[in-house]
Structure formats: structure tokens, C-alpha cells
Coordinates of C-alpha atoms in Angstrom, one line a residue:
X70 CA 0.0 0.0 0.0
X71 CA 1.4 3.4 -1.0
X72 CA 2.2 6.2 1.5
X73 CA -0.7 8.2 0.1
X74 CA -3.1 5.4 0.6
X75 CA -1.9 4.8 4.1
X76 CA -2.4 8.6 4.9
X77 CA -5.9 8.6 3.5
X78 CA -6.8 5.5 5.5
X79 CA -5.4 7.1 8.7
X80 CA -7.4 10.2 8.0
X81 CA -10.6 8.2 7.6
X82 CA -10.0 6.3 10.8
X83 CA -9.3 9.6 12.6
X84 CA -12.5 11.1 11.3
X85 CA -14.5 8.1 12.5
X86 CA -13.0 8.2 15.9
X87 CA -13.7 11.9 16.2
X88 CA -17.3 11.4 15.1
X89 CA -17.7 8.6 17.5
X90 CA -16.4 10.7 20.4
X91 CA -18.7 13.6 19.5
X92 CA -21.6 11.2 19.3
X93 CA -20.9 9.8 22.7
X94 CA -20.5 13.3 24.1
X95 CA -23.9 14.4 22.7
X96 CA -25.5 11.3 24.1
X97 CA -24.2 11.8 27.6
X98 CA -24.2 15.6 28.0
X99 CA -27.9 16.2 27.7
X100 CA -29.0 14.3 30.9
X101 CA -32.4 12.6 31.0
X102 CA -34.2 12.9 27.7
X103 CA -37.9 12.8 27.2
X104 CA -39.5 11.1 24.3
X105 CA -39.8 13.2 21.1
X106 CA -43.4 12.4 21.0
X107 CA -44.2 14.0 24.3
X108 CA -43.5 17.5 23.0
X109 CA -44.2 19.3 19.7
X110 CA -41.5 21.8 18.9
X111 CA -42.0 24.4 16.1
X112 CA -39.3 26.7 15.0
X113 CA -40.6 30.2 14.1
X114 CA -37.8 32.3 12.5
X115 CA -38.4 36.0 11.9
X116 CA -39.3 36.8 8.3
X117 CA -36.5 39.5 8.6
X118 CA -33.9 36.7 8.1
X119 CA -30.4 38.1 8.4
X120 CA -31.7 41.3 9.9
X121 CA -33.4 39.5 12.8
X122 CA -31.8 39.1 16.2
X123 CA -34.3 36.7 17.8
X124 CA -35.9 33.4 16.9
X125 CA -39.1 32.1 18.4
X126 CA -39.7 28.5 19.4
X127 CA -43.3 27.3 20.0
X128 CA -43.6 24.3 22.4
X129 CA -46.8 22.4 23.2
X130 CA -47.3 19.1 25.0
X131 CA -49.0 15.9 23.8
X132 CA -52.4 17.3 24.8
X133 CA -51.8 20.4 22.7
X134 CA -51.4 22.8 25.6
X135 CA -48.5 25.3 25.6
X136 CA -45.5 24.4 27.6
X137 CA -44.7 27.4 29.8
X138 CA -42.2 26.2 32.4
X139 CA -39.3 25.0 30.3
X140 CA -36.0 26.5 29.2
X141 CA -35.2 26.7 25.5
X142 CA -31.8 27.1 23.9
X143 CA -30.6 27.1 20.3
X144 CA -27.5 26.0 18.4
X145 CA -27.1 27.0 14.7
X146 CA -24.7 25.3 12.3
X147 CA -24.2 25.5 8.6
X148 CA -24.7 22.1 7.0
X149 CA -21.0 22.0 6.2
X150 CA -17.9 22.3 8.3
X151 CA -15.8 25.5 8.7
X152 CA -17.9 27.9 10.7
X153 CA -18.3 28.8 14.3
X154 CA -21.7 27.6 15.7
X155 CA -24.2 30.3 16.7
X156 CA -25.3 29.6 20.3
X157 CA -28.1 31.1 22.3
X158 CA -28.4 31.1 26.1
X159 CA -31.5 29.3 27.5
X160 CA -34.6 31.5 27.8
X161 CA -37.8 31.1 29.7
X162 CA -41.3 31.6 28.3
X163 CA -42.2 34.6 30.5
X164 CA -39.1 36.5 29.5
X165 CA -41.0 38.2 26.7
X166 CA -43.9 39.1 29.1
X167 CA -46.3 36.4 28.0
X168 CA -46.6 32.8 29.2
X169 CA -47.9 31.4 25.9
X170 CA -45.5 28.6 24.9
X171 CA -43.5 30.9 22.7
X172 CA -39.8 31.2 23.7
X173 CA -38.0 34.2 22.2
X174 CA -34.3 33.2 22.0
X175 CA -31.6 35.6 21.0
X176 CA -30.3 34.4 17.6
X177 CA -28.9 36.0 14.5
X178 CA -27.9 34.2 11.2
X179 CA -24.3 35.1 10.3
X180 CA -24.4 34.1 6.6
X181 CA -26.7 33.0 3.9
X182 CA -27.1 29.3 3.1
X183 CA -28.4 26.1 4.5
X184 CA -28.5 25.8 8.3
X185 CA -29.3 23.2 10.9
X186 CA -30.9 24.6 14.0
X187 CA -30.7 22.4 17.1
X188 CA -33.5 23.2 19.5
X189 CA -33.1 22.0 23.1
X190 CA -36.1 22.1 25.5
X191 CA -35.2 21.4 29.1
X192 CA -38.4 20.7 31.0
X193 CA -39.2 21.5 34.6
X194 CA -38.5 18.0 35.7
X195 CA -35.0 18.1 34.2
X196 CA -35.8 16.0 31.1
X197 CA -34.7 17.4 27.8
X198 CA -36.0 17.1 24.2
X199 CA -34.0 18.1 21.2
X200 CA -34.9 18.6 17.6
X201 CA -32.9 19.5 14.5
X202 CA -34.6 21.7 12.0
X203 CA -33.3 22.6 8.5
X204 CA -33.5 26.3 7.7
X205 CA -32.6 27.9 4.4
X206 CA -31.6 31.6 4.4
X207 CA -31.4 33.6 1.2
X208 CA -31.3 37.3 0.4
X209 CA -35.1 37.3 -0.3
X210 CA -36.6 34.7 2.2
X211 CA -36.2 32.3 5.0
X212 CA -37.5 28.8 4.7
X213 CA -38.0 26.2 7.4
X214 CA -37.7 22.7 6.1
X215 CA -38.7 24.0 2.6
X216 CA -41.7 26.1 3.7
X217 CA -41.4 29.9 3.3
X218 CA -41.6 31.9 6.5
X219 CA -44.2 34.7 6.4
X220 CA -45.2 37.3 9.0
X221 CA -48.2 35.1 9.9
X222 CA -47.9 31.3 10.3
X223 CA -50.9 29.1 10.8
X224 CA -50.2 26.0 12.8
X225 CA -52.2 23.0 14.0
X226 CA -55.3 23.7 11.9
X227 CA -57.9 21.0 12.2
X228 CA -61.7 20.6 12.1
X229 CA -64.0 18.1 13.9
X230 CA -66.3 15.7 12.0
X231 CA -69.9 16.8 11.7
X232 CA -72.4 14.2 10.5
X233 CA -75.3 16.4 9.2
X234 CA -75.5 18.7 6.2
X235 CA -77.0 22.0 7.3
X236 CA -75.6 21.6 10.8
X237 CA -72.6 23.1 12.4
X238 CA -68.9 22.2 12.8
X239 CA -65.9 23.6 14.6
X240 CA -62.4 24.4 13.5
X241 CA -59.3 25.2 15.6
X242 CA -55.9 26.5 14.8
X243 CA -52.9 28.5 16.1
X244 CA -51.6 31.7 14.5
X245 CA -48.1 33.0 15.1
X246 CA -47.5 36.7 14.5
X247 CA -43.9 37.1 13.4
X248 CA -44.0 40.8 13.1
X249 CA -43.4 43.6 15.7
X250 CA -46.9 44.9 15.2
X251 CA -50.2 43.8 16.6
X252 CA -52.4 41.8 14.3
X253 CA -56.1 40.8 14.5
X254 CA -58.1 37.9 13.1
X255 CA -61.3 39.6 11.9
X256 CA -63.3 36.7 10.5
X257 CA -63.3 33.7 8.2
X258 CA -65.3 32.1 5.4
X259 CA -65.4 28.7 3.7
X260 CA -67.2 27.2 0.7
X261 CA -68.0 24.3 3.1
X262 CA -70.4 26.5 5.2
X263 CA -72.9 29.2 4.8
X264 CA -71.1 31.3 7.4
X265 CA -68.1 31.0 9.6
X266 CA -68.3 32.8 13.0
X267 CA -65.6 33.6 15.6
X268 CA -66.8 32.3 19.0
X269 CA -65.5 32.0 22.5
X270 CA -66.7 29.6 25.2
X271 CA -66.7 31.0 28.7
X272 CA -67.8 29.6 32.0
X273 CA -70.3 32.1 33.6
X274 CA -70.9 30.8 37.1
X275 CA -71.2 27.2 36.0
X276 CA -73.1 28.0 32.8
X277 CA -71.1 27.5 29.6
X278 CA -71.9 30.4 27.3
X279 CA -71.0 30.5 23.6
X280 CA -70.3 34.2 22.7
X281 CA -69.8 35.4 19.1
X282 CA -66.8 37.7 18.9
X283 CA -67.6 40.1 16.0
X284 CA -64.5 42.3 16.6
X285 CA -62.2 39.3 16.2
X286 CA -59.2 38.1 18.2
X287 CA -56.0 40.1 18.8
X288 CA -52.6 38.5 18.0
X289 CA -49.8 40.2 19.9
X290 CA -46.5 41.1 18.4
X291 CA -44.3 38.0 18.2
X292 CA -47.1 36.1 19.9
X293 CA -49.7 33.5 19.2
X294 CA -53.5 33.3 19.0
X295 CA -54.7 29.8 20.0
X296 CA -58.1 28.6 18.9
X297 CA -58.8 25.4 20.9
X298 CA -61.6 23.4 22.4
X299 CA -63.1 25.0 25.4
X300 CA -62.0 28.5 24.4
X301 CA -61.8 30.6 21.2
X302 CA -62.8 28.7 18.0
X303 CA -64.4 28.9 14.6
X304 CA -67.9 27.8 14.1
X305 CA -68.8 26.5 10.6
X306 CA -72.6 27.1 10.3
X307 CA -74.9 25.8 7.7
X308 CA -72.6 23.1 6.4
X309 CA -73.0 22.3 2.7
X310 CA -72.3 18.6 3.4
X311 CA -71.3 16.4 6.3
X312 CA -67.7 16.5 7.4
X313 CA -66.0 13.2 7.8
X314 CA -62.5 12.3 9.1
X315 CA -60.1 12.5 6.3
X316 CA -61.9 15.3 4.5
X317 CA -60.4 18.7 3.9
X318 CA -62.0 22.0 4.5
X319 CA -60.9 25.2 2.8
X320 CA -60.8 28.2 5.1
X321 CA -60.2 31.9 4.2
X322 CA -58.9 33.8 7.2
X323 CA -59.3 37.5 7.2
X324 CA -56.6 39.5 9.0
X325 CA -56.5 43.3 9.7
X326 CA -52.9 43.7 8.4
X327 CA -52.1 40.6 6.4
X328 CA -55.4 40.5 4.5
X329 CA -56.8 37.1 3.4
X330 CA -55.0 33.9 4.0
X331 CA -56.4 30.7 2.4
X332 CA -55.6 27.4 4.2
X333 CA -56.6 23.8 3.9
X334 CA -57.9 22.2 7.1
X335 CA -57.9 18.5 7.7
X336 CA -61.0 17.0 9.4
X337 CA -59.8 14.8 12.2
X338 CA -61.6 12.2 14.3
X339 CA -61.7 12.6 18.0
X340 CA -59.1 9.9 18.6
X341 CA -56.7 11.6 16.2
X342 CA -56.8 14.9 17.9
X343 CA -54.7 15.9 21.0
X344 CA -55.6 13.9 24.1
X345 CA -56.4 17.1 25.9
X346 CA -59.1 18.0 23.3
X347 CA -60.6 14.5 23.3
X348 CA -61.1 14.8 27.0
X349 CA -63.6 17.6 26.4
X350 CA -65.7 15.6 24.0
X351 CA -68.7 14.8 26.2
X352 CA -72.2 15.2 25.0
X353 CA -74.0 18.2 26.6
X354 CA -77.2 17.5 28.5
X355 CA -80.4 18.1 26.6
X356 CA -81.4 21.8 26.5
X357 CA -84.7 21.1 28.2
X358 CA -83.3 19.4 31.3
X359 CA -83.5 22.1 34.0
X360 CA -81.3 20.0 36.4
X361 CA -78.4 19.6 34.0
X362 CA -75.2 21.5 34.8
X363 CA -73.2 22.9 33.2
X364 CA -75.5 24.0 30.4
X365 CA -74.5 25.7 27.2
X366 CA -76.1 28.9 26.3
X367 CA -75.7 31.3 23.3
X368 CA -75.9 35.0 23.6
X369 CA -77.4 37.2 20.9
X370 CA -74.5 38.8 19.1
X371 CA -74.3 42.5 18.4
X372 CA -76.3 43.6 15.4
X373 CA -73.5 45.6 13.8
X374 CA -70.0 44.9 12.6
X375 CA -70.3 41.1 12.4
X376 CA -67.2 39.3 11.4
X377 CA -67.4 36.1 9.4
X378 CA -71.2 36.0 9.7
X379 CA -71.4 36.7 13.5
X380 CA -74.6 38.4 14.4
X381 CA -76.9 36.5 12.0
X382 CA -78.8 34.3 14.5
X383 CA -78.8 32.3 17.7
X384 CA -78.3 28.5 17.7
X385 CA -78.6 25.9 20.4
X386 CA -75.8 23.4 20.7
X387 CA -77.9 21.2 22.9
X388 CA -80.8 20.9 20.5
X389 CA -81.5 17.4 19.2
X390 CA -82.5 18.9 15.8
X391 CA -78.8 19.5 15.0
X392 CA -77.0 16.3 16.0
X393 CA -73.4 17.3 15.7
X394 CA -71.9 16.3 19.0
X395 CA -68.3 16.5 17.9
X396 CA -68.6 20.2 17.0
X397 CA -71.2 21.3 19.5
X398 CA -70.1 20.4 23.0
X399 CA -69.1 22.6 25.9
X400 CA -65.5 21.8 24.8
X401 CA -66.0 23.6 21.5

């Protein structure tokens, strides 16, 4: 074997030993590690790209609830050797003034190209979860795993099955506002429904009330709006056809600053949705039962300025004439 061949072989062996040592270090340094399936980690870079000095990370648990008691840190590397990693110190959720599951980590890209961002989430019990995310940075845009980053990102969109045409359904989603300005979701529409209304379920002294929100929902700067069962949600009223698991519903969301955003929403069966949502899927008592608590009541919406159809009429989620339990429970 020539000296050149021997040198190449030695270099290969050295590289393998170095990689093995780094692998062992990465496996032992993190401490206890939670299952990747226990947390959902979403990287939310700023649309400002190279000009940005922070990067947001949205963390929710297996039930779909925001994780607000962890510490999140970032490490950025180009997908090739030869650069110094960009490291961010660990940050807590409330550091930006809002406990909403969005962690604002100090981070700035140092050059254009393909990056690998390693997100580490250290939970309150000491367990850690890590995820590597591919990010592409160009002069004109930032992409996360091939998807362009805009000032608004719609996450976790899903709708519940509804078995009757002409009845009502419910849709849920999370919107991240990547800008430094306040945004507002004004309303929505869909070819699958006669109207789409913005609603919020509240507990008023043991009585669950469904209140239309004709003025919409605010999305704070660098913050999230979460539409979820038991709180804010979208009501699809006057369905053109039943909604079955596996179907897709087109929704047009109307924002004050960003204008219209068209999204495709999958219809998901109860068992496929987050466990925390499924727990709310209990059939409400009949509307005529005076002893049933809690009951679900609907308040008459304001007559003016209805968004997405709000203000058109009242509807009773407990009425047997509209048998859509998946969309019309106190958890909606």
C-alpha cells in the first residue's frame, strides 16, 4: 500500500474516531431525555432573516397545551464544516412578558445558506428534548424545512367531524404573528359552510356560554393566537355537506394587516386529535333538562360589525335537531 493510501486510510480512521467521540458526548451531556413524541417543537424564525436578532420556538405538550415552564436554547450550524456555531443562552417563556408557549431566543444568522438549528427544550423535571430543524436563508426569504416563512404562520389547523348537512362544525388553529406589530383575526369564510363565526366559550358561574366575537381576536407582536376546544374557536354554520374524518375544508382567514390567507384544514376524528381535546368531548345535557349542569347557552351577538357572519342568529348546541356532538359540545 502506498504512503498516500496509508495517509488517506489514517485520515478516515481519525474522522470516524472523532465522530464517535462527539456522538458519545452528545448522548451523555444532555442528561435525562424525554420522548420526542411528548412535545411538539415548532421553530418560528423571523421573516426578517439576516436582519433579525431573535428566533421564536413554540412548544406544546402531547395534549396540545402550551408548555410554559421550560428553558429553551438554540445552536445554529451551517450544513457544512468550517464555521463557528451560533449559540443562544437558555430562555424562559415569560421572558417576553407572555406565558404562551413561545420562547424568544436571541439568535442571528451570520451568513446566507443552509442551516441546521438544534432546539433543546429542558423541562421543569429536568428531562430534555432536542430537535434538529433545517433552515434555508437567502437574500429574499427564510424557509423552514422547505416552507417559506411569512409574518403570519398558521399551525395545527384541524376541524371536527360533523355528520349532518346544514348543521354546524368547529375548527381550531394556532396563528403565530412574526411581526413587531399587533395583528387581528377579523373573521373567516369557507365554501363548506354558509357562514363562519368567531366564537369564544366561557364559564359564567357554571353555565357555559358561547359568545360570538364580532370584533375578532388580537394576535400580539411576536405572539400567538390559539383557537382550541373550550375557548376561542371557529364555528362553521350551515354546512354544505357532512364533514368526515379524512376530508379537507378550505378556510379563508381575514386579518387586519395581512389580508386574506387561504388554508386547507384536515378533518380529524376525536381519537386523532390531541388527548387534551378529546377529554372535552362529552355530550352536553339536553337543552330542556333544568337540572343539567353545566349547560351551554348562546348569547345574541351584536347587530352591527359582524365578522365572518357573526350576528346572524342564535343557535342551540344542545338541541337534538342539530345532532353534531363533535362540534357542539361545551368543549368547542
